[in-house]
Amino acid sequence: MTENRRRQSRYQREGVDRIKIGPKKKIALVCSGGASKAGAFHLGVALALQEQGFRFYGGTIPRDGEKARPPGPMEISTYVGSSAGSMIASLLTAGYSLDNIFNSFLGRTPDENSDLTPKPLERLTYQKMFRLRPALAREQLSELFKLRGMFKSLLEGKLEALLQLRWLKATGLFSTGGIEEYLRESVLPSNRFQDYMADLFIVATQLNHSRKVVFGKYSYQPPPHDLTCQYNNDVTISEACAGSTALPVIYSPYLIKNSAGVSDYYIDGEIRDTLSTHVAVDAGADLVIASYSHQPYHFTPEVGSLTQYGLPPMLIQSLFLVIEQKINNHIYNKEIQRNAIMAVSKYCRQQGMGDDVRMRICEILEAELHHKLSVDTIYIHPKPTDTQMFFGENFTLSPTKLAEIVKSGFRAAIDVLRNYDFDDRVKSDAAMASTAAGAEQAAGASGLGAELSSIKKAAGE
């Protein structure tokens, strides 16, 4: 059971209709990986957040000496991304409007009413997403003698020669160099983390050192719960995204050289840690919204057993089960830590301790347990019954298929967010109406606008 469900059930038992979230100083959005399918899901979540009164703080720092405006209430100003989530986080940090991103994802030609801030977003193509590696053929040619030996062993009935995979020398079929080039040349107004108003953090994994690296504008000390984690402010955004999206087997590890001339290979940012919500907390966020698309299949009579669909769905199910367990363990441990601190605080009150002593004891517990009571985390993921999301193509760029995934993200987010009451929520009906109109217009391709209208009506919006 996720933290959202635990808290919802607890509040329902107490007769409270909505979970109250008090005023917040800093709001963060954490986006997981999962290829283009996850990217579209995050966009649906972003649309739902916008419908609920949230705004996205982004754009470059003014260059004319004018001071950048601070983020306002309900304005997300910290973005954390891994793998595909790093690209969505980068777009929002750069100030791209949801209209603009939807036009690009859905292959639409912008009309005169579209918000094209900061510039029309160029569409990502398969050629850029899947750039063949020139070294691929050379790597395998060097292993021809092993292939001869393998075939000889197979003829002798020794199947282990095939299963050991020693003949497979290739480090990956494709390179994320095309993604790096796309971001650097076509997307980002600036390729420096330091040039943006919002805080952007991109998570990657060092291949040869088993270390999580968080790229951004700051150079924090390693968090107490993971002393091997490193913060790095010495690379460009496009390189960080290329390293974070380098999913093993599909993509080869991405080589990044820092300003000191030291080079390291990086792979997918979720290998070590599926949801790096701690990065947002380390940056001072006290409301963290985590969006992830890894939802295992739950049996339905209409779909039946995964054994009917071959090996790929079973492999995905196995992977998602492992990821779900990691996420649930993380959420469960956080809930235990929160309950322990609250229990000690309650005991101190019962024993008549002064508030200063009680608060100091709680502060010590927070530091030792690496848990802050002031931080609220909202987790958004596909519904277990959303089989279309599970079976959806992970690397699709089809506008029609991406539109369906956007709907899944919107539905999942609305289903969670309607259980919360935010003190900072913008009350202006005019602002909300304007937001809704822009969102529907941006999602108009493939009948998406009409579908979102029906979703909002069902959700009570």
Tab-separated table of C-alpha atoms in Angstrom:
chain	number	residue	atom	x	y	z
A	1	MET	CA	0.000	0.000	0.000
A	2	THR	CA	1.456	3.396	-0.979
A	3	GLU	CA	1.773	6.373	1.345
A	4	ASN	CA	-1.065	8.097	-0.537
A	5	ARG	CA	-3.413	5.188	0.143
A	6	ARG	CA	-2.364	4.871	3.787
A	7	ARG	CA	-2.949	8.539	4.439
A	8	GLN	CA	-6.232	8.559	2.516
A	9	SER	CA	-7.560	5.564	4.459
A	10	ARG	CA	-6.444	7.123	7.750
A	11	TYR	CA	-8.202	10.391	6.993
A	12	GLN	CA	-11.327	8.585	5.810
A	13	ARG	CA	-11.473	6.734	9.143
A	14	GLU	CA	-11.259	10.077	10.912
A	15	GLY	CA	-14.116	11.459	8.827
A	16	VAL	CA	-11.987	13.992	6.939
A	17	ASP	CA	-12.831	14.258	3.256
A	18	ARG	CA	-9.553	15.740	2.024
A	19	ILE	CA	-5.958	15.643	3.237
A	20	LYS	CA	-4.889	19.136	4.235
A	21	ILE	CA	-1.505	20.393	3.007
A	22	GLY	CA	-0.412	23.574	4.751
A	23	PRO	CA	1.545	26.468	3.249
A	24	LYS	CA	4.764	25.396	1.542
A	25	LYS	CA	8.015	27.228	0.935
A	26	LYS	CA	9.370	25.141	-1.947
A	27	ILE	CA	7.655	22.609	-4.228
A	28	ALA	CA	9.463	19.954	-6.256
A	29	LEU	CA	8.423	17.636	-9.080
A	30	VAL	CA	10.330	14.343	-9.343
A	31	CYS	CA	9.995	12.472	-12.658
A	32	SER	CA	11.047	8.843	-13.095
A	33	GLY	CA	12.326	7.065	-16.185
A	34	GLY	CA	10.552	4.735	-18.571
A	35	ALA	CA	11.357	5.981	-22.107
A	36	SER	CA	8.923	8.095	-24.125
A	37	LYS	CA	5.957	6.373	-22.463
A	38	ALA	CA	7.062	7.770	-19.099
A	39	GLY	CA	7.620	11.188	-20.660
A	40	ALA	CA	4.029	11.296	-21.926
A	41	PHE	CA	2.755	10.073	-18.553
A	42	HIS	CA	4.621	12.901	-16.788
A	43	LEU	CA	3.038	15.402	-19.189
A	44	GLY	CA	-0.402	14.126	-18.254
A	45	VAL	CA	0.536	14.519	-14.591
A	46	ALA	CA	1.769	18.062	-15.287
A	47	LEU	CA	-1.532	18.903	-16.971
A	48	ALA	CA	-3.444	17.641	-13.919
A	49	LEU	CA	-1.199	19.659	-11.610
A	50	GLN	CA	-1.913	22.744	-13.685
A	51	GLU	CA	-5.629	22.024	-13.485
A	52	GLN	CA	-5.320	21.863	-9.692
A	53	GLY	CA	-3.759	25.324	-9.532
A	54	PHE	CA	-0.048	24.504	-9.674
A	55	ARG	CA	2.272	26.515	-11.905
A	56	PHE	CA	5.686	25.694	-13.348
A	57	TYR	CA	8.506	28.080	-12.525
A	58	GLY	CA	11.093	28.133	-15.293
A	59	GLY	CA	13.131	30.110	-17.773
A	60	THR	CA	16.583	31.653	-17.799
A	61	ILE	CA	17.840	34.203	-15.296
A	62	PRO	CA	17.446	37.749	-16.709
A	63	ARG	CA	20.664	38.954	-18.295
A	64	ASP	CA	19.968	42.693	-18.096
A	65	GLY	CA	20.710	42.899	-14.403
A	66	GLU	CA	17.061	42.569	-13.459
A	67	LYS	CA	16.542	40.359	-10.451
A	68	ALA	CA	14.721	37.088	-11.133
A	69	ARG	CA	11.294	36.992	-9.527
A	70	PRO	CA	10.916	34.451	-6.721
A	71	PRO	CA	8.511	31.529	-7.173
A	72	GLY	CA	5.017	32.140	-5.845
A	73	PRO	CA	2.587	29.896	-3.947
A	74	MET	CA	1.675	26.658	-5.755
A	75	GLU	CA	4.585	27.230	-8.148
A	76	ILE	CA	6.885	24.253	-8.705
A	77	SER	CA	10.461	25.541	-8.687
A	78	THR	CA	12.581	22.390	-8.283
A	79	TYR	CA	12.757	19.600	-10.860
A	80	VAL	CA	14.416	16.213	-10.411
A	81	GLY	CA	14.611	13.793	-13.329
A	82	SER	CA	16.038	10.373	-14.080
A	83	SER	CA	16.288	8.866	-17.561
A	84	ALA	CA	13.258	10.027	-19.595
A	85	GLY	CA	12.187	12.103	-16.608
A	86	SER	CA	15.369	14.145	-16.979
A	87	MET	CA	14.174	15.427	-20.346
A	88	ILE	CA	10.743	16.472	-19.047
A	89	ALA	CA	12.403	18.118	-16.047
A	90	SER	CA	14.762	19.985	-18.383
A	91	LEU	CA	11.906	21.246	-20.570
A	92	LEU	CA	9.994	22.599	-17.582
A	93	THR	CA	13.146	24.165	-16.137
A	94	ALA	CA	13.822	25.863	-19.472
A	95	GLY	CA	10.373	27.453	-19.283
A	96	TYR	CA	8.585	25.526	-22.027
A	97	SER	CA	4.831	25.838	-21.608
A	98	LEU	CA	2.636	22.744	-21.559
A	99	ASP	CA	1.016	23.977	-24.785
A	100	ASN	CA	4.417	23.987	-26.424
A	101	ILE	CA	5.432	20.552	-25.141
A	102	PHE	CA	2.118	18.973	-26.155
A	103	ASN	CA	2.375	20.445	-29.646
A	104	SER	CA	5.809	18.866	-29.996
A	105	PHE	CA	4.865	15.476	-28.522
A	106	LEU	CA	1.650	15.206	-30.509
A	107	GLY	CA	3.142	16.449	-33.767
A	108	ARG	CA	0.829	19.447	-34.012
A	109	THR	CA	1.414	22.662	-35.895
A	110	PRO	CA	0.973	25.487	-33.369
A	111	ASP	CA	-1.893	27.894	-34.030
A	112	GLU	CA	-2.100	31.586	-33.211
A	113	ASN	CA	-3.398	30.869	-29.686
A	114	SER	CA	-0.632	28.479	-28.693
A	115	ASP	CA	1.791	29.461	-25.957
A	116	LEU	CA	5.197	28.992	-27.593
A	117	THR	CA	7.321	30.053	-24.619
A	118	PRO	CA	10.320	30.245	-24.888
A	119	LYS	CA	10.351	29.143	-28.569
A	120	PRO	CA	8.571	26.488	-30.687
A	121	LEU	CA	9.773	23.129	-29.388
A	122	GLU	CA	11.230	20.932	-32.111
A	123	ARG	CA	9.878	17.393	-32.226
A	124	LEU	CA	12.145	14.532	-31.135
A	125	THR	CA	12.557	11.998	-33.958
A	126	TYR	CA	13.412	8.310	-33.990
A	127	GLN	CA	16.656	9.169	-35.792
A	128	LYS	CA	17.774	11.291	-32.844
A	129	MET	CA	16.411	8.994	-30.159
A	130	PHE	CA	18.062	5.922	-31.705
A	131	ARG	CA	21.446	6.931	-33.116
A	132	LEU	CA	23.370	3.874	-34.282
A	133	ARG	CA	26.820	3.533	-32.846
A	134	PRO	CA	29.695	3.431	-35.380
A	135	ALA	CA	31.669	1.214	-32.981
A	136	LEU	CA	28.954	-1.456	-32.902
A	137	ALA	CA	30.191	-3.382	-35.941
A	138	ARG	CA	33.828	-3.104	-34.849
A	139	GLU	CA	33.031	-4.478	-31.385
A	140	GLN	CA	31.316	-7.538	-32.779
A	141	LEU	CA	33.846	-8.181	-35.563
A	142	SER	CA	36.512	-8.489	-32.890
A	143	GLU	CA	34.528	-11.395	-31.429
A	144	LEU	CA	34.223	-13.479	-34.616
A	145	PHE	CA	36.624	-16.093	-33.292
A	146	LYS	CA	34.444	-16.524	-30.211
A	147	LEU	CA	31.391	-16.969	-32.437
A	148	ARG	CA	33.172	-19.800	-34.263
A	149	GLY	CA	33.953	-21.445	-30.951
A	150	MET	CA	30.381	-20.962	-29.781
A	151	PHE	CA	28.925	-22.646	-32.888
A	152	LYS	CA	31.331	-25.554	-32.418
A	153	SER	CA	30.197	-25.924	-28.803
A	154	LEU	CA	26.540	-25.813	-29.858
A	155	LEU	CA	27.127	-28.604	-32.362
A	156	GLU	CA	28.603	-30.630	-29.503
A	157	GLY	CA	25.451	-29.976	-27.428
A	158	LYS	CA	27.079	-27.503	-25.017
A	159	LEU	CA	24.322	-24.879	-24.643
A	160	GLU	CA	26.121	-23.048	-21.860
A	161	ALA	CA	28.387	-21.443	-24.470
A	162	LEU	CA	25.369	-19.520	-25.771
A	163	LEU	CA	23.940	-18.645	-22.362
A	164	GLN	CA	27.202	-17.236	-20.993
A	165	LEU	CA	26.970	-14.391	-23.567
A	166	ARG	CA	30.759	-14.067	-23.805
A	167	TRP	CA	30.352	-13.705	-27.563
A	168	LEU	CA	28.313	-10.506	-27.104
A	169	LYS	CA	30.894	-7.727	-26.936
A	170	ALA	CA	28.642	-4.816	-27.934
A	171	THR	CA	28.069	-2.332	-25.102
A	172	GLY	CA	24.740	-1.193	-26.526
A	173	LEU	CA	22.853	-0.986	-29.795
A	174	PHE	CA	22.421	2.785	-29.842
A	175	SER	CA	24.004	5.943	-28.500
A	176	THR	CA	22.307	8.719	-26.537
A	177	GLY	CA	24.490	11.150	-28.457
A	178	GLY	CA	21.478	12.014	-30.616
A	179	ILE	CA	19.505	12.985	-27.511
A	180	GLU	CA	22.401	15.121	-26.296
A	181	GLU	CA	22.606	16.877	-29.669
A	182	TYR	CA	18.830	17.418	-29.778
A	183	LEU	CA	18.813	19.113	-26.382
A	184	ARG	CA	21.965	21.144	-26.996
A	185	GLU	CA	21.179	22.388	-30.501
A	186	SER	CA	17.372	22.479	-30.685
A	187	VAL	CA	15.873	22.746	-27.213
A	188	LEU	CA	17.829	24.433	-24.434
A	189	PRO	CA	18.185	28.254	-24.447
A	190	SER	CA	21.256	27.667	-22.298
A	191	ASN	CA	23.098	24.425	-21.606
A	192	ARG	CA	24.249	25.532	-18.137
A	193	PHE	CA	22.351	24.561	-14.996
A	194	GLN	CA	23.395	27.861	-13.407
A	195	ASP	CA	21.580	29.966	-16.035
A	196	TYR	CA	18.058	28.933	-15.002
A	197	MET	CA	15.821	30.361	-12.295
A	198	ALA	CA	14.509	26.960	-11.222
A	199	ASP	CA	16.659	24.263	-9.639
A	200	LEU	CA	17.224	21.300	-11.971
A	201	PHE	CA	18.757	18.013	-10.834
A	202	ILE	CA	19.502	15.120	-13.196
A	203	VAL	CA	20.319	11.708	-11.749
A	204	ALA	CA	22.691	9.254	-13.433
A	205	THR	CA	24.697	6.198	-12.403
A	206	GLN	CA	28.467	5.878	-12.741
A	207	LEU	CA	29.079	2.560	-14.478
A	208	ASN	CA	32.525	1.729	-13.117
A	209	HIS	CA	32.119	3.011	-9.554
A	210	SER	CA	28.582	1.869	-8.586
A	211	ARG	CA	27.801	5.444	-7.621
A	212	LYS	CA	24.747	7.654	-8.023
A	213	VAL	CA	25.627	11.099	-9.355
A	214	VAL	CA	23.272	14.083	-9.185
A	215	PHE	CA	24.047	16.746	-11.774
A	216	GLY	CA	22.908	20.310	-11.092
A	217	LYS	CA	23.999	23.823	-10.251
A	218	TYR	CA	25.084	22.959	-6.695
A	219	SER	CA	27.854	20.891	-5.187
A	220	TYR	CA	26.248	19.486	-2.045
A	221	GLN	CA	27.876	17.054	0.321
A	222	PRO	CA	26.749	13.410	-0.025
A	223	PRO	CA	23.468	12.769	1.827
A	224	PRO	CA	23.919	10.922	5.149
A	225	HIS	CA	21.843	7.937	3.992
A	226	ASP	CA	24.018	7.380	0.876
A	227	LEU	CA	27.595	8.555	1.321
A	228	THR	CA	28.565	7.177	-2.102
A	229	CYS	CA	26.201	9.628	-3.826
A	230	GLN	CA	27.921	12.619	-5.425
A	231	TYR	CA	26.616	16.027	-6.472
A	232	ASN	CA	28.300	17.358	-9.619
A	233	ASN	CA	27.974	20.911	-10.991
A	234	ASP	CA	30.630	20.543	-13.654
A	235	VAL	CA	28.812	19.250	-16.765
A	236	THR	CA	26.218	20.543	-19.215
A	237	ILE	CA	22.514	19.730	-19.059
A	238	SER	CA	22.506	17.908	-22.395
A	239	GLU	CA	25.413	15.680	-21.323
A	240	ALA	CA	23.738	14.945	-17.995
A	241	CYS	CA	20.535	13.908	-19.794
A	242	ALA	CA	22.497	11.727	-22.229
A	243	GLY	CA	24.140	9.935	-19.302
A	244	SER	CA	20.882	9.581	-17.387
A	245	THR	CA	18.988	8.104	-20.372
A	246	ALA	CA	21.658	5.521	-21.286
A	247	LEU	CA	19.613	2.408	-20.479
A	248	PRO	CA	21.925	-0.621	-20.642
A	249	VAL	CA	21.590	-2.976	-23.624
A	250	ILE	CA	19.453	-0.466	-25.576
A	251	TYR	CA	22.019	2.325	-25.214
A	252	SER	CA	25.738	2.170	-24.625
A	253	PRO	CA	27.177	3.929	-21.553
A	254	TYR	CA	27.681	7.635	-22.179
A	255	LEU	CA	31.139	9.110	-21.636
A	256	ILE	CA	31.282	12.483	-19.848
A	257	LYS	CA	34.480	14.458	-19.311
A	258	ASN	CA	34.464	17.181	-16.668
A	259	SER	CA	36.424	20.439	-16.728
A	260	ALA	CA	39.340	18.763	-14.928
A	261	GLY	CA	39.698	16.296	-17.802
A	262	VAL	CA	38.419	13.299	-15.819
A	263	SER	CA	36.150	10.998	-17.839
A	264	ASP	CA	33.533	8.559	-16.557
A	265	TYR	CA	30.919	6.356	-18.206
A	266	TYR	CA	27.324	6.877	-17.107
A	267	ILE	CA	24.191	4.762	-17.418
A	268	ASP	CA	20.499	5.092	-16.588
A	269	GLY	CA	19.829	7.156	-13.474
A	270	GLU	CA	17.366	4.677	-11.970
A	271	ILE	CA	19.749	1.741	-11.704
A	272	ARG	CA	20.756	2.682	-8.141
A	273	ASP	CA	17.649	4.502	-6.953
A	274	THR	CA	14.222	4.437	-8.603
A	275	LEU	CA	12.782	7.616	-7.099
A	276	SER	CA	15.360	10.157	-5.939
A	277	THR	CA	12.926	12.139	-3.812
A	278	HIS	CA	15.727	12.794	-1.327
A	279	VAL	CA	17.344	15.088	-3.919
A	280	ALA	CA	14.343	17.407	-3.733
A	281	VAL	CA	14.413	17.327	0.079
A	282	ASP	CA	18.174	17.993	0.072
A	283	ALA	CA	17.426	21.090	-2.028
A	284	GLY	CA	14.982	22.393	0.582
A	285	ALA	CA	11.651	21.276	-0.877
A	286	ASP	CA	8.881	20.743	1.672
A	287	LEU	CA	6.319	19.445	-0.834
A	288	VAL	CA	7.533	16.726	-3.198
A	289	ILE	CA	5.343	15.414	-6.021
A	290	ALA	CA	6.773	12.170	-7.398
A	291	SER	CA	5.535	10.870	-10.758
A	292	TYR	CA	6.502	7.373	-11.886
A	293	SER	CA	5.121	5.037	-14.546
A	294	HIS	CA	6.298	1.648	-13.217
A	295	GLN	CA	3.036	-0.098	-12.372
A	296	PRO	CA	2.940	-3.927	-12.524
A	297	TYR	CA	0.063	-5.630	-14.260
A	298	HIS	CA	-2.840	-6.728	-12.039
A	299	PHE	CA	-4.862	-9.609	-13.433
A	300	THR	CA	-8.124	-8.788	-15.163
A	301	PRO	CA	-10.390	-11.379	-16.841
A	302	GLU	CA	-10.551	-9.239	-19.972
A	303	VAL	CA	-6.776	-9.381	-20.492
A	304	GLY	CA	-5.960	-12.717	-18.883
A	305	SER	CA	-2.534	-14.102	-18.057
A	306	LEU	CA	0.672	-12.469	-19.287
A	307	THR	CA	1.820	-15.879	-20.508
A	308	GLN	CA	-0.504	-15.392	-23.473
A	309	TYR	CA	1.524	-12.401	-24.688
A	310	GLY	CA	5.033	-13.815	-24.825
A	311	LEU	CA	8.344	-12.949	-23.229
A	312	PRO	CA	8.434	-9.098	-23.421
A	313	PRO	CA	5.439	-8.452	-21.096
A	314	MET	CA	6.758	-11.036	-18.630
A	315	LEU	CA	10.165	-9.338	-18.558
A	316	ILE	CA	8.535	-5.944	-18.046
A	317	GLN	CA	6.330	-7.367	-15.292
A	318	SER	CA	9.402	-8.818	-13.548
A	319	LEU	CA	11.203	-5.483	-13.747
A	320	PHE	CA	8.174	-3.520	-12.538
A	321	LEU	CA	7.680	-5.895	-9.593
A	322	VAL	CA	11.249	-5.272	-8.453
A	323	ILE	CA	10.842	-1.493	-8.873
A	324	GLU	CA	7.479	-1.480	-7.088
A	325	GLN	CA	8.977	-3.323	-4.137
A	326	LYS	CA	11.843	-0.808	-3.907
A	327	ILE	CA	9.419	2.120	-3.986
A	328	ASN	CA	7.033	0.554	-1.465
A	329	ASN	CA	9.914	-0.229	0.899
A	330	HIS	CA	11.080	3.368	0.657
A	331	ILE	CA	7.575	4.701	1.351
A	332	TYR	CA	7.030	2.243	4.198
A	333	ASN	CA	10.326	3.188	5.864
A	334	LYS	CA	9.449	6.881	5.607
A	335	GLU	CA	6.072	6.207	7.189
A	336	ILE	CA	7.720	4.303	10.060
A	337	GLN	CA	10.164	7.164	10.625
A	338	ARG	CA	7.361	9.730	10.667
A	339	ASN	CA	5.275	7.646	13.075
A	340	ALA	CA	8.262	7.120	15.392
A	341	ILE	CA	8.993	10.847	15.623
A	342	MET	CA	5.316	11.657	16.180
A	343	ALA	CA	5.081	8.978	18.898
A	344	VAL	CA	8.082	10.440	20.749
A	345	SER	CA	6.625	13.946	20.428
A	346	LYS	CA	3.307	12.727	21.857
A	347	TYR	CA	5.079	10.964	24.741
A	348	CYS	CA	7.042	14.114	25.570
A	349	ARG	CA	3.797	16.065	25.789
A	350	GLN	CA	2.218	13.428	28.024
A	351	GLN	CA	5.221	13.624	30.360
A	352	GLY	CA	4.844	17.368	30.664
A	353	MET	CA	8.095	18.276	28.914
A	354	GLY	CA	8.438	21.839	27.713
A	355	ASP	CA	7.963	22.556	24.029
A	356	ASP	CA	11.593	23.637	23.622
A	357	VAL	CA	12.875	20.285	24.924
A	358	ARG	CA	10.293	18.302	22.973
A	359	MET	CA	11.092	20.113	19.719
A	360	ARG	CA	14.837	19.647	20.265
A	361	ILE	CA	14.357	15.900	20.779
A	362	CYS	CA	12.303	15.711	17.584
A	363	GLU	CA	14.973	17.649	15.688
A	364	ILE	CA	17.614	15.154	16.833
A	365	LEU	CA	15.396	12.257	15.699
A	366	GLU	CA	14.809	13.912	12.329
A	367	ALA	CA	18.553	14.301	11.815
A	368	GLU	CA	19.344	10.728	12.863
A	369	LEU	CA	16.508	9.171	10.850
A	370	HIS	CA	17.014	11.484	7.838
A	371	HIS	CA	13.341	12.382	7.871
A	372	LYS	CA	11.760	15.846	8.018
A	373	LEU	CA	8.258	16.102	9.434
A	374	SER	CA	7.673	19.331	7.516
A	375	VAL	CA	7.997	17.526	4.172
A	376	ASP	CA	4.914	16.103	2.460
A	377	THR	CA	5.314	13.688	-0.455
A	378	ILE	CA	2.606	12.862	-2.987
A	379	TYR	CA	3.155	9.802	-5.192
A	380	ILE	CA	1.442	9.550	-8.580
A	381	HIS	CA	1.562	6.398	-10.693
A	382	PRO	CA	-0.717	4.553	-13.148
A	383	LYS	CA	-3.767	2.822	-11.767
A	384	PRO	CA	-3.318	-0.953	-11.324
A	385	THR	CA	-6.290	-1.442	-13.661
A	386	ASP	CA	-4.710	0.650	-16.439
A	387	THR	CA	-3.689	-2.260	-18.656
A	388	GLN	CA	-3.364	0.038	-21.657
A	389	MET	CA	-0.559	1.852	-19.865
A	390	PHE	CA	1.208	-1.414	-19.018
A	391	PHE	CA	1.043	-2.766	-22.575
A	392	GLY	CA	1.850	0.574	-24.210
A	393	GLU	CA	4.990	0.813	-26.335
A	394	ASN	CA	7.862	2.159	-24.249
A	395	PHE	CA	9.694	3.989	-27.034
A	396	THR	CA	6.782	5.121	-29.168
A	397	LEU	CA	6.713	8.585	-30.761
A	398	SER	CA	3.300	8.032	-32.351
A	399	PRO	CA	1.099	11.083	-31.606
A	400	THR	CA	-1.992	8.900	-31.206
A	401	LYS	CA	-0.318	6.502	-28.765
A	402	LEU	CA	1.350	9.312	-26.831
A	403	ALA	CA	-2.030	11.040	-26.505
A	404	GLU	CA	-3.463	7.915	-24.863
A	405	ILE	CA	-0.565	7.803	-22.397
A	406	VAL	CA	-1.064	11.502	-21.578
A	407	LYS	CA	-4.660	10.639	-20.675
A	408	SER	CA	-3.428	7.895	-18.345
A	409	GLY	CA	-1.134	10.350	-16.580
A	410	PHE	CA	-3.895	12.915	-16.250
A	411	ARG	CA	-6.384	10.392	-14.864
A	412	ALA	CA	-3.873	8.961	-12.386
A	413	ALA	CA	-2.881	12.408	-11.114
A	414	ILE	CA	-6.439	13.721	-10.777
A	415	ASP	CA	-7.397	10.571	-8.882
A	416	VAL	CA	-4.651	11.335	-6.317
A	417	LEU	CA	-4.776	15.139	-6.205
A	418	ARG	CA	-8.513	15.374	-5.557
A	419	ASN	CA	-7.836	13.844	-2.132
A	420	TYR	CA	-5.774	16.874	-1.092
A	421	ASP	CA	-6.664	20.380	-0.019
A	422	PHE	CA	-3.786	22.828	-0.526
A	423	ASP	CA	-3.750	25.974	1.587
A	424	ASP	CA	-1.694	27.737	-1.079
A	425	ARG	CA	-4.041	26.864	-3.916
A	426	VAL	CA	-4.803	29.750	-6.234
A	427	LYS	CA	-8.451	30.708	-5.685
A	428	SER	CA	-8.916	32.882	-8.770
A	429	ASP	CA	-11.643	31.400	-10.964
A	430	ALA	CA	-10.379	33.432	-13.892
A	431	ALA	CA	-6.871	31.997	-13.549
A	432	MET	CA	-8.211	28.470	-13.302
A	433	ALA	CA	-10.475	28.935	-16.318
A	434	SER	CA	-7.607	30.353	-18.352
A	435	THR	CA	-5.388	27.431	-17.395
A	436	ALA	CA	-8.042	24.883	-18.313
A	437	ALA	CA	-8.706	26.509	-21.670
A	438	GLY	CA	-5.031	26.516	-22.578
A	439	ALA	CA	-4.590	22.929	-21.479
A	440	GLU	CA	-7.552	21.704	-23.522
A	441	GLN	CA	-6.392	23.590	-26.593
A	442	ALA	CA	-2.884	22.117	-26.300
A	443	ALA	CA	-4.340	18.638	-25.990
A	444	GLY	CA	-6.766	18.938	-28.886
A	445	ALA	CA	-5.052	16.443	-31.212
A	446	SER	CA	-6.609	13.003	-31.648
A	447	GLY	CA	-9.680	14.053	-29.637
A	448	LEU	CA	-7.595	14.485	-26.494
A	449	GLY	CA	-9.217	17.789	-25.551
A	450	ALA	CA	-12.723	16.305	-25.444
A	451	GLU	CA	-11.450	13.314	-23.495
A	452	LEU	CA	-9.801	15.525	-20.881
A	453	SER	CA	-13.014	17.516	-20.527
A	454	SER	CA	-14.910	14.348	-19.683
A	455	ILE	CA	-12.146	13.269	-17.275
A	456	LYS	CA	-12.285	16.602	-15.452
A	457	LYS	CA	-16.071	16.412	-15.232
A	458	ALA	CA	-15.860	12.919	-13.734
A	459	ALA	CA	-13.224	14.126	-11.280
A	460	GLY	CA	-15.436	16.985	-10.145
A	461	GLU	CA	-13.259	19.720	-11.627
